[in-house]
Coordinates of C-alpha atoms in Angstrom, one line a residue:
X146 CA -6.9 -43.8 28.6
X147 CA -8.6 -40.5 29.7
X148 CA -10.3 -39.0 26.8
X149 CA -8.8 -35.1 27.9
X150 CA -5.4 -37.1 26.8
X151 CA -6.7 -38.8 23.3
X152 CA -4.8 -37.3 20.6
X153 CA -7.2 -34.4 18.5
X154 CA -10.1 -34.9 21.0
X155 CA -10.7 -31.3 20.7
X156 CA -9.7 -31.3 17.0
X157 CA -13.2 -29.5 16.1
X158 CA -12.5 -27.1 13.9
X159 CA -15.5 -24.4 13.9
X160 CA -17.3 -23.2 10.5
X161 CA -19.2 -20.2 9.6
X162 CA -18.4 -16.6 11.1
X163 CA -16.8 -18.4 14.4
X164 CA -14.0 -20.2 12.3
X165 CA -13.2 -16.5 10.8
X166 CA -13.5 -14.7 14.4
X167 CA -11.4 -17.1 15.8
X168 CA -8.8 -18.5 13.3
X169 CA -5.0 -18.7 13.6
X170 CA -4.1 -19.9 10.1
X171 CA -2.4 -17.7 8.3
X172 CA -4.1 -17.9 5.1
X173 CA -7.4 -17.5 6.7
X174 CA -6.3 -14.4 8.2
X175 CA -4.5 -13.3 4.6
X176 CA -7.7 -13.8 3.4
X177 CA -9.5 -11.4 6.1
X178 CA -7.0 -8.8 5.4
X179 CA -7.4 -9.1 1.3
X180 CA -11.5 -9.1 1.5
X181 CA -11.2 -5.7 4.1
X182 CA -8.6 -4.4 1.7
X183 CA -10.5 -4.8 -1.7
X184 CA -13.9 -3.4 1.0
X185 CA -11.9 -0.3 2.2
X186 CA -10.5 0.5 -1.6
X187 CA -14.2 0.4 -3.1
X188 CA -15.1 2.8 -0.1
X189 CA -12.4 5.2 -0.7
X190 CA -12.9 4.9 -4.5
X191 CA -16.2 6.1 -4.3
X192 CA -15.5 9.0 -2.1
X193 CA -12.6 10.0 -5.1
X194 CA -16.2 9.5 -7.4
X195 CA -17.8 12.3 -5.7
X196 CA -14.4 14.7 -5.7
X197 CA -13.9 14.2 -9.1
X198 CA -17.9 14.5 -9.7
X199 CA -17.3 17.8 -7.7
X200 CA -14.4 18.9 -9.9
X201 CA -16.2 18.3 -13.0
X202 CA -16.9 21.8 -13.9
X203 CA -16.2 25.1 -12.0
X204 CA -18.8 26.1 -9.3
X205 CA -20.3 24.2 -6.2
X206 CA -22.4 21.3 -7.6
X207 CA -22.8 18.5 -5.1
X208 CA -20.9 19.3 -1.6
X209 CA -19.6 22.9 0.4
X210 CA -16.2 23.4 1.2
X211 CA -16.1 21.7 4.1
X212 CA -17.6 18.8 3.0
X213 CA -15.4 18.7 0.2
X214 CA -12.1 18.7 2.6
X215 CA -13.9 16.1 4.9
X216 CA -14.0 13.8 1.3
X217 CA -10.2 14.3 0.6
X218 CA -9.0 13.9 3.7
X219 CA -11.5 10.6 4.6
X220 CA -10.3 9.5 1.0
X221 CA -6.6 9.5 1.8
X222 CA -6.6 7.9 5.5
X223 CA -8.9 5.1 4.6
X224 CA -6.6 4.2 1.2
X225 CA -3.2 4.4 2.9
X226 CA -4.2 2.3 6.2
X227 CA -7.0 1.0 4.9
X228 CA -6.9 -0.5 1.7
X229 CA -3.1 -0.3 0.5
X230 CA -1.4 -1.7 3.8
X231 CA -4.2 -4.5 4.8
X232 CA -3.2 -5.7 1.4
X233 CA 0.1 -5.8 1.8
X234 CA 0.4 -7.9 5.0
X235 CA -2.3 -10.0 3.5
X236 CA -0.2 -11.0 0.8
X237 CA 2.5 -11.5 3.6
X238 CA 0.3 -13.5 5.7
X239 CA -0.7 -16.0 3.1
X240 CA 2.9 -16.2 1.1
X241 CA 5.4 -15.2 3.7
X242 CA 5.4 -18.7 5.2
X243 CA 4.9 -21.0 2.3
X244 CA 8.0 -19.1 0.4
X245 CA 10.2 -19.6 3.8
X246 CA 8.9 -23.4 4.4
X247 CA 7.0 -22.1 7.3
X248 CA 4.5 -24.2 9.4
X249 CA 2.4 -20.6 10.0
X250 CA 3.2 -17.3 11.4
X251 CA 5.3 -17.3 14.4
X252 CA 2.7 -15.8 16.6
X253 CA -0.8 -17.2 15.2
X254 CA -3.3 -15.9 18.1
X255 CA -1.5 -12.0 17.6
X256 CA -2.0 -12.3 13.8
X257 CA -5.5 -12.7 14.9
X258 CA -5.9 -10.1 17.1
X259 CA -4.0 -7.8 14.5
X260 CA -6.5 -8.9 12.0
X261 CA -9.6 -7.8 13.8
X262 CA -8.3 -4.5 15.5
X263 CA -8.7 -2.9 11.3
X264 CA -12.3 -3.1 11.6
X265 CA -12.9 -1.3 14.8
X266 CA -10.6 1.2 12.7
X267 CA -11.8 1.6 10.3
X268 CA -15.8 1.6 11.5
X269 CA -14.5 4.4 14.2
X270 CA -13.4 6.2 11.1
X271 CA -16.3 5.8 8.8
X272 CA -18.4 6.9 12.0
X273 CA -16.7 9.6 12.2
X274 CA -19.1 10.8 9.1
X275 CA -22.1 11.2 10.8
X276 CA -21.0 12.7 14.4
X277 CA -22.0 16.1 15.0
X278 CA -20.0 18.5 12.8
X279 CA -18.8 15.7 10.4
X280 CA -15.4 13.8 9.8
X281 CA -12.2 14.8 9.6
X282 CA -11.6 18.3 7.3
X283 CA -8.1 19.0 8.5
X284 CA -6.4 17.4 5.5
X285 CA -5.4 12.9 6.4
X286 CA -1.5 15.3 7.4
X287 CA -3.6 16.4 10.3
X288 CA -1.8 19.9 10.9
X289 CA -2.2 22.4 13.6
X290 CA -3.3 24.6 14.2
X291 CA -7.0 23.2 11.8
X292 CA -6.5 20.5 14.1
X293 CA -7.2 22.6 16.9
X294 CA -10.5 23.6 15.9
X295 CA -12.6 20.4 14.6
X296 CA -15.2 18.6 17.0
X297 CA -15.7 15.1 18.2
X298 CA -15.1 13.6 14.5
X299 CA -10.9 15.0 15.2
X300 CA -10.6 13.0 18.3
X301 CA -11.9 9.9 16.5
X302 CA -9.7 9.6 13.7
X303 CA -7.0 10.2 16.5
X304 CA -7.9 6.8 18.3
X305 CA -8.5 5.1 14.8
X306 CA -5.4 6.0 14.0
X307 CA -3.6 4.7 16.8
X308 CA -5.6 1.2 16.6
X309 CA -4.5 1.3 13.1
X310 CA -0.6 1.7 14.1
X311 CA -1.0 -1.2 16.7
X312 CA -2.0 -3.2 14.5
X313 CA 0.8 -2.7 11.8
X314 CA 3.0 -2.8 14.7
X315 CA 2.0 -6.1 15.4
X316 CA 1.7 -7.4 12.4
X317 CA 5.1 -6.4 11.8
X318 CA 6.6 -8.4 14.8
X319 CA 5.0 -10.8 13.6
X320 CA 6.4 -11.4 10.6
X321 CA 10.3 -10.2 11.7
X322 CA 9.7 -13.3 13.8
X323 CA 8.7 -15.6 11.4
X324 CA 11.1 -14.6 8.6
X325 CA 14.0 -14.5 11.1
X326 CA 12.9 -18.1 12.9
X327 CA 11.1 -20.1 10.9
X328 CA 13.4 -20.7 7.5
X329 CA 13.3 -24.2 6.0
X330 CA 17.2 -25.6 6.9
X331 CA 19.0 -24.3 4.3
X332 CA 17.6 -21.4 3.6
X333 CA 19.8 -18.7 4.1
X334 CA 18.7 -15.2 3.9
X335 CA 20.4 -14.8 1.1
X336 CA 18.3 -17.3 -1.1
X337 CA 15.1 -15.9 0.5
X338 CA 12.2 -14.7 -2.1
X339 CA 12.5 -11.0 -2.7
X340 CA 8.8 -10.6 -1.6
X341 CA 9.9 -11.7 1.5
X342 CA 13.0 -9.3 1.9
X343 CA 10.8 -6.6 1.3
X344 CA 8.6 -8.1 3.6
X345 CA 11.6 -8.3 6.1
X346 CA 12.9 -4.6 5.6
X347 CA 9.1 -3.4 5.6
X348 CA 8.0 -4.5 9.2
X349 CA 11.5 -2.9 10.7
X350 CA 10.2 0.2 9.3
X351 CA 6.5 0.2 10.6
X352 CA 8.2 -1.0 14.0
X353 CA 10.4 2.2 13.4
X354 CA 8.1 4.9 12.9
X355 CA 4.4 3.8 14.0
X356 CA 5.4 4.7 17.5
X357 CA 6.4 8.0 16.0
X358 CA 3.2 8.7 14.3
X359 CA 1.6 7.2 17.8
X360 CA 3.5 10.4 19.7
X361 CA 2.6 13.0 17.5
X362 CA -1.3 12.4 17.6
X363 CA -1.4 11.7 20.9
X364 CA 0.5 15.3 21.4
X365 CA -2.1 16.6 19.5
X366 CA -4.6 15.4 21.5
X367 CA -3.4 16.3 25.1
X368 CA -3.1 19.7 22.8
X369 CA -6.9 19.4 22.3
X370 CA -8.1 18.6 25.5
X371 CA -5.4 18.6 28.5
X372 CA -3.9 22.7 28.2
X373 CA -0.3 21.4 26.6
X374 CA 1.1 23.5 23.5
X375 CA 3.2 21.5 22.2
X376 CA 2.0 22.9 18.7
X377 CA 0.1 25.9 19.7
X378 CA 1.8 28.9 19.2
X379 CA 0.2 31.3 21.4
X380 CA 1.2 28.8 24.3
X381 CA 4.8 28.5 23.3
X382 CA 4.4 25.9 21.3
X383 CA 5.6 25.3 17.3
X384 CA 3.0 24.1 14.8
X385 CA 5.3 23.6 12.6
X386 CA 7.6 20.8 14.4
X387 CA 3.9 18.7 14.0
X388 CA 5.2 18.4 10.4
X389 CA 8.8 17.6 11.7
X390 CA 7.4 14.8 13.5
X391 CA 4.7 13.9 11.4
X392 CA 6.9 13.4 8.2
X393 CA 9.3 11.7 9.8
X394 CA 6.8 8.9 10.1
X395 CA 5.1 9.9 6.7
X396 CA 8.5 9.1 4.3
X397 CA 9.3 6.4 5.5
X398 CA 5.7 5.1 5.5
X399 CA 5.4 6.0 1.5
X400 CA 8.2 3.0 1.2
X401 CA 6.3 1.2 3.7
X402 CA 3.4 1.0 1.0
X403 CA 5.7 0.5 -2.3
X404 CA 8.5 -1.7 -1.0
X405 CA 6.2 -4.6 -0.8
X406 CA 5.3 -3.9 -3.9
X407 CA 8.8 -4.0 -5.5
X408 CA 8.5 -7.6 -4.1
X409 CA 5.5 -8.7 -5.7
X410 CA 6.6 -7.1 -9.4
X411 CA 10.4 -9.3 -8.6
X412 CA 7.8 -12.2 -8.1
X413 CA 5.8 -11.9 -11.6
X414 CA 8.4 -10.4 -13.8
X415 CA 10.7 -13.7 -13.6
X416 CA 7.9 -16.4 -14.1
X417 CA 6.8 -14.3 -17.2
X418 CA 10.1 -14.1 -18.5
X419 CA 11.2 -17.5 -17.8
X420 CA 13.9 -15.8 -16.0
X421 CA 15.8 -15.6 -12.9
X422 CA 15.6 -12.3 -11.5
X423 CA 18.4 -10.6 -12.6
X424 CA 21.0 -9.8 -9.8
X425 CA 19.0 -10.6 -6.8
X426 CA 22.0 -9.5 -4.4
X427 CA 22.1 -6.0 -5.7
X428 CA 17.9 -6.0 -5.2
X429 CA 18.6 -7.0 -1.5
X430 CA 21.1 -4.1 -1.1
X431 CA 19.4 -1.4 -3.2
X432 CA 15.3 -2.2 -0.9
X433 CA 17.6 -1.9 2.2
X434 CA 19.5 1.6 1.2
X435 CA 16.2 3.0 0.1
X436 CA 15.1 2.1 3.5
X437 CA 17.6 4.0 5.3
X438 CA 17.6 6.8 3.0
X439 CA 14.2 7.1 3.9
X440 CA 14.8 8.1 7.4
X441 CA 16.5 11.6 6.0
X442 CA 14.4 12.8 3.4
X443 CA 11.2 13.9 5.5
X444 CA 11.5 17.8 5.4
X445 CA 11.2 17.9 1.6
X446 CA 7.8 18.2 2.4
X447 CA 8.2 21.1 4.1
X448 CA 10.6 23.4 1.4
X449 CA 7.9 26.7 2.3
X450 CA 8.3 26.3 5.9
X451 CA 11.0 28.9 6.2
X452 CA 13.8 26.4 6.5
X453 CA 17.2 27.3 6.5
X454 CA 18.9 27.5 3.0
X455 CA 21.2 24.4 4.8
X456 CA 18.5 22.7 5.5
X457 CA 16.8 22.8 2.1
X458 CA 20.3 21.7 0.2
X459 CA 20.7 18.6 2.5
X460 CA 17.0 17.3 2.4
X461 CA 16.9 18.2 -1.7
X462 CA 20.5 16.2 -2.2
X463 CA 19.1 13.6 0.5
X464 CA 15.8 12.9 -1.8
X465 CA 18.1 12.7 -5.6
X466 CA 20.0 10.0 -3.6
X467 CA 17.4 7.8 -3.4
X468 CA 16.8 7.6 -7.3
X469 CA 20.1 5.6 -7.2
X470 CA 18.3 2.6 -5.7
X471 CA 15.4 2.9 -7.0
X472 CA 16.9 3.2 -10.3
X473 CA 18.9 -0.1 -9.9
X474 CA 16.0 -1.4 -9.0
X475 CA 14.0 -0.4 -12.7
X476 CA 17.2 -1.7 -14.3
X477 CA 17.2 -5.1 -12.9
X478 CA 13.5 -5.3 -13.8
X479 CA 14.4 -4.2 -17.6
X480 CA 17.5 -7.2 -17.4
X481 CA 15.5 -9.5 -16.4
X482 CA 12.8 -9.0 -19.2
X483 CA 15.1 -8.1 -22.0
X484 CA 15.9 -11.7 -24.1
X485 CA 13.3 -13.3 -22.0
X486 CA 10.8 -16.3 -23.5
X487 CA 7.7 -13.9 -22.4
X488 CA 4.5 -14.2 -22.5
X489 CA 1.8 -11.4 -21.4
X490 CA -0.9 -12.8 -18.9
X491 CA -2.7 -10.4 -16.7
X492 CA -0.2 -10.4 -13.6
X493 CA 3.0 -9.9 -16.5
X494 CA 0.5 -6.7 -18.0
X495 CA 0.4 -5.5 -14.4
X496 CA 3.7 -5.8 -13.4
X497 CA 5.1 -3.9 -16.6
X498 CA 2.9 -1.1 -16.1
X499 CA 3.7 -0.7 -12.7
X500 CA 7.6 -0.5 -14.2
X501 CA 6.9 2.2 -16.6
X502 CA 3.9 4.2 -14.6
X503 CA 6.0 3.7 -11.1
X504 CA 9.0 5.5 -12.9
X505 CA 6.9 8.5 -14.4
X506 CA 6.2 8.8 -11.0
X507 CA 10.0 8.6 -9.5
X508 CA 10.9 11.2 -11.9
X509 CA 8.3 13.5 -11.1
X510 CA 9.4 13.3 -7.4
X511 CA 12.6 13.9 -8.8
X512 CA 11.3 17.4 -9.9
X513 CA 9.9 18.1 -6.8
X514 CA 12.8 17.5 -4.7
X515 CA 14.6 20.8 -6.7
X516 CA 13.6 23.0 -4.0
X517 CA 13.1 26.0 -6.5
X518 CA 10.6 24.2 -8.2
X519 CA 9.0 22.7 -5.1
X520 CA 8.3 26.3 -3.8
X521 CA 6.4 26.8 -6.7
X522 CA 4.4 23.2 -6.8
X523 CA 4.1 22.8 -3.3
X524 CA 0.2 21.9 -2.6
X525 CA -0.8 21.8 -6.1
X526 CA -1.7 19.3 -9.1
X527 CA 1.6 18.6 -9.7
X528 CA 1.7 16.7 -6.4
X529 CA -1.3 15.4 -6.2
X530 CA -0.2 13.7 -9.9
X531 CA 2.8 12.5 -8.2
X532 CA 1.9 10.5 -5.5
X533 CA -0.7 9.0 -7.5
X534 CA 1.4 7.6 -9.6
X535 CA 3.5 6.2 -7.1
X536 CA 0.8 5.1 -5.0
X537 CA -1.5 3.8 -7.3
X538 CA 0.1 2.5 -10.0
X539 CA 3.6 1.4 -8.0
X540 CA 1.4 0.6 -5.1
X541 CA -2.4 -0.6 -6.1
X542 CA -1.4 -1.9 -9.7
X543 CA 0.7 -4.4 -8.1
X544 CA -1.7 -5.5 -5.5
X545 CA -4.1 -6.3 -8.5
X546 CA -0.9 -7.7 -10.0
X547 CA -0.2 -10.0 -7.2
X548 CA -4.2 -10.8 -6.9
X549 CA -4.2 -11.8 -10.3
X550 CA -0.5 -13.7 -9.7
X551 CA -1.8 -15.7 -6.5
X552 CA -5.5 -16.2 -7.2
X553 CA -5.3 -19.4 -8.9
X554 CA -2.4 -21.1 -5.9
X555 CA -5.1 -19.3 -3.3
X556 CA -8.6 -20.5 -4.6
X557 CA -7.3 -23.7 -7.0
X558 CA -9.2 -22.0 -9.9
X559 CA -8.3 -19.9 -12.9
X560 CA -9.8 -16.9 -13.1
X561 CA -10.9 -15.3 -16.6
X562 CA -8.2 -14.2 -18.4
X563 CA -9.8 -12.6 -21.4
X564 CA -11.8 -10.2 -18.4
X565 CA -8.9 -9.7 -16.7
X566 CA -7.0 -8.4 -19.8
X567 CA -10.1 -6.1 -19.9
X568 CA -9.5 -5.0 -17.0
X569 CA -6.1 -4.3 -17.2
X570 CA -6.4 -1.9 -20.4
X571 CA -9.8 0.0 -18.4
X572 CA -7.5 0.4 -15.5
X573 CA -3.7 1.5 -17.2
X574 CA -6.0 4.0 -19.4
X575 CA -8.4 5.3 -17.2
X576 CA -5.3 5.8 -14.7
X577 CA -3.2 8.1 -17.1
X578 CA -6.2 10.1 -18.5
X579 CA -7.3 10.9 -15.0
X580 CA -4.0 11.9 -13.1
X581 CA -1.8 12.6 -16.3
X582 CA -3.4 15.6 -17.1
X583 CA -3.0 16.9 -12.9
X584 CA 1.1 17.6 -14.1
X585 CA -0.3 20.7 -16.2
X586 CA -2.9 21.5 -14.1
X587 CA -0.4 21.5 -11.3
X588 CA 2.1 23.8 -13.4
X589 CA -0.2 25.6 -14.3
X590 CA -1.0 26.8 -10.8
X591 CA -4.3 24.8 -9.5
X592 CA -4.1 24.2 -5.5
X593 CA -5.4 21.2 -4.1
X594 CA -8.1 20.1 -1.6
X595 CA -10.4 23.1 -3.4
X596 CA -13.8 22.5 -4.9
X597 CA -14.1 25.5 -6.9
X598 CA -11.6 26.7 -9.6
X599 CA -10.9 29.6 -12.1
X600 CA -12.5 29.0 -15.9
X601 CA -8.9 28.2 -16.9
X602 CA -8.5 24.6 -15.0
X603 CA -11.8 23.6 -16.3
X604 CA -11.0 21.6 -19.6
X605 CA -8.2 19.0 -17.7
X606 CA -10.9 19.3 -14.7
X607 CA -13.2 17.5 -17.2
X608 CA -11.0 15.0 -18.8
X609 CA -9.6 14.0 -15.2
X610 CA -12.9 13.6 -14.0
X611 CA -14.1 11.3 -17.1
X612 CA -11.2 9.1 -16.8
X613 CA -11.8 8.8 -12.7
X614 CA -15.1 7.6 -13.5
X615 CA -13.9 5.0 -16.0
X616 CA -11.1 3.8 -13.3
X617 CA -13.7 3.9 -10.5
X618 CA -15.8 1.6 -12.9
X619 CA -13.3 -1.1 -14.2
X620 CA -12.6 -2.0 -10.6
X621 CA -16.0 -3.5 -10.1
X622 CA -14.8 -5.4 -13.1
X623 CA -12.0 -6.5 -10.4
X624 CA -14.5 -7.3 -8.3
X625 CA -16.4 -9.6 -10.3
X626 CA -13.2 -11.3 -11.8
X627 CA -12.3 -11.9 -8.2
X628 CA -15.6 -13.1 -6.8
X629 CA -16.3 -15.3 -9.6
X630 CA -12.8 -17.1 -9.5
X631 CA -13.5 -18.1 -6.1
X632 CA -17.0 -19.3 -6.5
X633 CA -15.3 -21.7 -9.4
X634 CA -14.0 -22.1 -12.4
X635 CA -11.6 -24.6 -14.6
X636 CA -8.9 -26.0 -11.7
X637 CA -5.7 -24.3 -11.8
X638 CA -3.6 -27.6 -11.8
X639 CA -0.2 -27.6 -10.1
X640 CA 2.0 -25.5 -12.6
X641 CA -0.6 -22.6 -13.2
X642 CA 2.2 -20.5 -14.9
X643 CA 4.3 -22.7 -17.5
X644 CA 7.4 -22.5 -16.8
X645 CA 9.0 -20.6 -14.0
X646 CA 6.3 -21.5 -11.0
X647 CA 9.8 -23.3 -9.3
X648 CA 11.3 -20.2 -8.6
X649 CA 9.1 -19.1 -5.9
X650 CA 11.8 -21.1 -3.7
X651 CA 14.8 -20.2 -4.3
X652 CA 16.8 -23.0 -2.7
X653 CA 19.1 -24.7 -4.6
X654 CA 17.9 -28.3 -4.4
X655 CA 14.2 -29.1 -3.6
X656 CA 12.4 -27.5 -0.5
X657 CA 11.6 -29.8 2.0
X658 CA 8.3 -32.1 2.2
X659 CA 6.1 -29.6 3.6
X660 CA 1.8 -30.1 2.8
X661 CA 0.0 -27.2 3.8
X662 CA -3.3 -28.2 3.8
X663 CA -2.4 -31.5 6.5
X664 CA -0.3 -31.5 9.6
X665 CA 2.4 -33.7 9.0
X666 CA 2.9 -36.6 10.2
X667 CA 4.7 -37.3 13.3
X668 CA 6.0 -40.8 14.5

């Protein structure tokens, strides 16, 4: 027989950097994303060191205005599409298919590719530091008419951003297709994993509104260079419908980042509690209401615009609604913990804390929604308080959760618990000291993005700053927890979790015979 024909003749399966340039398997390339995740949130964490280093006492210290601006506004873009979102479709890439009884992705060579567009991203972004003029200073919202007037650095966050959206958009096709076509028989999509309905409802939104965010910079752009005004004002044009356009994409995107999370914390809180989840159904509904509710809550970042007072009612009423949801949501959790057999590992510690911290969070976008309070707190502390607290601990809490959950089925080792309970407490502390005291600062009057403040600020300046240090510090803790797991450790057996590790699947009888470390075997 010709040897072209032989079965595996050209089974060689590459090593070192060419088998992670080239792989298709989906937890390789979960793996990828979760390494340039943990690398992009280290970045951006130290660039929040310098702020709050900055913001330690009144006066200039260590960088002018503008470089100041150029630290926020590199600080936001590289966490939101850099670390917060890679991590999310890593976890989908690795768990996504072994939840549904999947083979792999649907489309393993585009996972690939979607993979490997992040770091041409993000290096044209970190360039973007040390091209004449510097990096962005516009603010990561990217408004006109400052837009108008940056230098080379402008026009490269523009592209990175738009290799950035391909790849989500990908990446989200991706797994659409795979959840939709790849079940194990019997597995309805009513007996699917929460993660992955959160998975599910996430990619329809990233296919919904990248392209949006794709046509708003690239307006910007032919602004920039090509005589078009869509957002110049002297030209015809309307700055503010930039923040239409751009908010449109930016709501929904803030669910984009915390819906997956809502997945991950419906993951941990049942093994922990020896529970089912209580009333998965009403989960499914309430992820998939805040997801359309999301579409029509944009312009309450925009309540000093000059809107009409029609406007401002609908978009404030339109932004309560969604506590509803969310609300059912925190309830459930509550259920499902309340006369459970618990027990408080790391990922449980996690997961709670990203329960209680996520809803100080909800309710202080609550307050903001009241447009006469929102005219007062727009672009101060107050805000800055509240989206930390959704995005970090709703968002990055349960990515460390879900590290912490996963690590031993990823690397077959346990990792140190007694270090990662240390690392838990350094975190949940170091979190509220530093954005806790950003409410009073907030009501109190303090703007944001400004290095220099009045004598009055400087005491919650200080204790801010102390506790960002601390939470900048326990995550090279993480770091070393993580690293030293996957070097080794004491084997994590096949029920690392007593107890409730079965109801990953949620099928009725047993999933099928699927072993995903060998092809099956086919007569």
């Amino acid at each position: 027989m010709d040897a072209t024909l032989a079965p595996h003749a050209h089974d060689e399966h590459p090593s070192g950097l060419a088998r992670w340039l080239t792989t298709t398997n989906h937890k390789d390339i979960g793996t990828l994303y979760l390494w340039f995740s943990l690398a992009m949130f280290m970045f951006a964490g130290a660039l929040a060191m310098v702020i709050r280093a900055e913001l330690f006492q009144p006066g200039l210290q260590l960088v002018d205005p503008m470089q100041f601006n150029r630290l926020t506004s590199m600080h936001g873009l590289l966490m939101i599409f850099g670390a917060i979102m890679p991590a999310f479709v890593g976890f989908a890439n690795w768990q996504v298919p072994l939840m549904i009884g999947a083979p792999d992705m649907a489309f393993p060579r585009l996972n690939n590719w979607s993979f490997w567009l992040l770091p041409v991203a993000g290096a044209l972004l970190l360039a973007s530091f040390f091209v004449p003029g510097g990096a962005l200073a516009a603010g990561w919202t990217m408004y006109p008419p400052l837009f108008m007037q940056g230098g080379i650095a402008y026009d490269m966050t523009i592209l990175a951003v738009h290799v950035l959206g391909l790849s989500s958009i990908m990446g989200a096709i991706n797994i659409i297709t795979t959840i939709l076509n790849l079940r194990a028989p019997g597995m309805t999509l009513m007996k699917m994993p929460l993660f992955v309905w959160t998975w599910l409802i996430t990619a329809y939104l990233l296919v919904a509104v990248m392209p949006v965010l794709a046509a708003v910079i690239t307006m910007l752009l032919t602004d920039r260079h090509f005589g078009t005004h869509f957002f110049n004002a002297a030209g015809g044009g309307d700055p503010v419908m930039f923040q239409h356009i751009f908010w449109f994409f930016g709501h929904p995107e803030v669910y984009i980042m915390i819906l997956p999370a809502f997945g991950i914390v419906s993951t941990i809180i049942p093994t922990f509690a020896r529970k089912k989840l209580f009333g998965y159904t009403s989960m499914v509904y309430a992820v998939s209401s805040i997801a359309l509710l999301s579409f029509i809550v944009w312009a309450h970042h925009m309540f000093t615009t000059g809107m009409p007072v029609a406007g401002q009612l609908f978009f404030m009423y339109a932004t309560m609604l969604i506590a509803i949801p969310t609300g059912v949501k925190v309830f459930n959790w509550v259920a499902t913990i309340w006369r459970g057999s618990l027990s408080f590992e790391t990922p449980m510690l996690f997961a709670v804390a990203v329960v209680c911290l996520f809803t100080v969070g909800g309710f202080s976008g609550l307050v903001l929604a009241l447009v006469p309070v929102d005219i007062q707190l727009q672009d101060t502390y107050y805000v800055v308080a509240h989206f930390h607290y959704v995005l970090f601990s709703g968002a990055a809490m349960s990515i460390i959760g879900g590290v912490y959950y996963w690590l031993p089925k990823w690397t077959g080792h346990r990792y140190d618990e007694r270090l990662g309970q240390w690392h838990f407490w350094l975190t949940t502390i170091a979190f509220n000291v530093t954005f806790f005291p950003m409410h009073f600062l907030g009501l109190a009057g303090m703007p944001r993005r400004i290095p220099d403040y009045a004598l009055q600020f400087a005491d919650f300046n200080q204790i801010a700053s102390l506790g960002g240090f601390v939470l900048g510090a326990a995550q090279l803790l993480f770091v070393y927890i993580v690293v030293k797991c996957v070097r080794g450790g004491e084997p994590a057996g096949d029920k690392t979790w007593d107890g409730a590790d079965t109801l990953e699947w949620t099928l009725p009888s047993p999933p099928p015979y699927h072993s995903f470390t060998t092809p099956p075997k086919i007569d």
